[in-house]
Coordinates of C-alpha atoms in Angstrom, one line a residue:
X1 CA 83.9 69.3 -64.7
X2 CA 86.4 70.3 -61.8
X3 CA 87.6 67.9 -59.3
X4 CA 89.8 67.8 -56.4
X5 CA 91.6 65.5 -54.5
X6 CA 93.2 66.2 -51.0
X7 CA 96.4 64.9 -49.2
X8 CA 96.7 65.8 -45.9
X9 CA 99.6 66.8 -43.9
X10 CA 100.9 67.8 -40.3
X11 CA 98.6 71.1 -40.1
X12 CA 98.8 71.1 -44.0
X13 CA 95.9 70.2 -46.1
X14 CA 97.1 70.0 -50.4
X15 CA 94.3 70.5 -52.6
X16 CA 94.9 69.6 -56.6
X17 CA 92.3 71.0 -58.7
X18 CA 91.6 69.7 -62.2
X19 CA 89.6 70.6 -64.9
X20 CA 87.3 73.3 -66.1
X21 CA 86.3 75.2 -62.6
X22 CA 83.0 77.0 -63.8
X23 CA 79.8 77.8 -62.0
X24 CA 78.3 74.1 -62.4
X25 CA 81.4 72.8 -60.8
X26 CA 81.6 75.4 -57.6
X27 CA 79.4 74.8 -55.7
X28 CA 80.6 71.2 -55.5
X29 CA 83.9 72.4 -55.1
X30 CA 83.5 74.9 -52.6
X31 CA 81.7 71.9 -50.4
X32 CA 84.4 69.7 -50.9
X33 CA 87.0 72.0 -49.9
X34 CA 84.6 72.9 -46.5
X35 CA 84.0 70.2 -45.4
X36 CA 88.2 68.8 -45.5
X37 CA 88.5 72.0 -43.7
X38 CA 86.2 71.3 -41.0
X39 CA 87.7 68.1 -40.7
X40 CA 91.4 68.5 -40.6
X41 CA 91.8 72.3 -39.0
X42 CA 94.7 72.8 -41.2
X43 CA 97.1 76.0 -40.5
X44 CA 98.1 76.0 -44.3
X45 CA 95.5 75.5 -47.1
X46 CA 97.6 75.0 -50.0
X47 CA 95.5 75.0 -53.8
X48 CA 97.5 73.5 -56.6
X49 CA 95.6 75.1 -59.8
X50 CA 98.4 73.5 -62.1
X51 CA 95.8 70.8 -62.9
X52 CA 93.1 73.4 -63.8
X53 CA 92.1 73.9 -67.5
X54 CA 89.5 77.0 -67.9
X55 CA 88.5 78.7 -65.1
X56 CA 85.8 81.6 -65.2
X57 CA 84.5 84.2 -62.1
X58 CA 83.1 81.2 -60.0
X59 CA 86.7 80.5 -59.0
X60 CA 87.1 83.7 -57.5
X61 CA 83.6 82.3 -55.6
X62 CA 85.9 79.2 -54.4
X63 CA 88.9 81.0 -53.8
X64 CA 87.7 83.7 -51.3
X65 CA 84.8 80.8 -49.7
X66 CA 88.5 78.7 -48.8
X67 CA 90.0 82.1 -47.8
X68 CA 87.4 82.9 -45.7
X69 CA 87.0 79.2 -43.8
X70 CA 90.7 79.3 -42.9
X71 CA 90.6 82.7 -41.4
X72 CA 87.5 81.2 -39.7
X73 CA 90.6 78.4 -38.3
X74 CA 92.8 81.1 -38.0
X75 CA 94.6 79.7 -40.8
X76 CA 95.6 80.3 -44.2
X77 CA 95.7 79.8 -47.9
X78 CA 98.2 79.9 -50.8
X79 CA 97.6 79.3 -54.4
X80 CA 100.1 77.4 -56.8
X81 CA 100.7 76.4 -59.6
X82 CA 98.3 78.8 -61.5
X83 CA 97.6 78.7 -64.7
X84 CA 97.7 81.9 -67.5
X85 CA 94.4 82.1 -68.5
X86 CA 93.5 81.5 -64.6
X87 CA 96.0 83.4 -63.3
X88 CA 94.1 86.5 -65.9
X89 CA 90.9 86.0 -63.7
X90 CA 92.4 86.0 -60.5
X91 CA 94.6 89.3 -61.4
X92 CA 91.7 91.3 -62.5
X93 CA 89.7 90.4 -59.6
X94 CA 92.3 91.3 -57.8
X95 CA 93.2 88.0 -55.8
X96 CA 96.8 88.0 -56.1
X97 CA 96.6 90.7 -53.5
X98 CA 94.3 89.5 -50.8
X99 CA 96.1 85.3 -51.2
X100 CA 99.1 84.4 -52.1
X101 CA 99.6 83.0 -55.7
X102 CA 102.1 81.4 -57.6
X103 CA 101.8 81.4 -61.0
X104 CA 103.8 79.1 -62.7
X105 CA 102.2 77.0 -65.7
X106 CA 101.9 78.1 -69.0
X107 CA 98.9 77.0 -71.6

């Protein structure tokens, strides 16, 4: 199971994912990660994936719902810290080109 925890900044909101993010964890996720948004208004959503494990197409699902909520802001979001086997899903769906990622741990 996926969690998050948030630290907020000045018009930053950090978001460390850990764990297996699959499709009984994303809906949870995707409400946690509203619902900071509403609340703060960051400029910069920033996801730190470095803590995620397995991750399968409902990330994607989490990914463009926090994508879409900051445009919403007129904000944005980066990815970090992305995993390989993560970093696979995101590249074939194509991600990396709409967000940016940085993909920098290894499994």
């Amino acid at each position: 199971m996926a969690k998050v925890t948030f630290i907020p900044g000045a018009g930053t909101l950090a978001a460390y994912l850990t764990g297996e993010i699959d499709h009984h964890a994303a809906q949870s996720l995707r409400r946690e990660i509203d619902a900071q948004i509403d609340d703060r208004l960051p400029e910069l959503l920033t996801l730190d994936f470095s803590g995620v494990t397995f991750m399968d197409s409902s990330g994607i699902a989490v990914l463009l719902r926090a994508d879409r909520r900051m445009r919403e802001t007129e904000g944005h979001v980066e990815v970090v810290g992305v995993p390989v086997q993560a970093g696979r899903v995101l590249q074939a769906a194509g991600l990396h080109k709409l967000i940016p990622m940085a993909f920098g741990r290894k499994e």
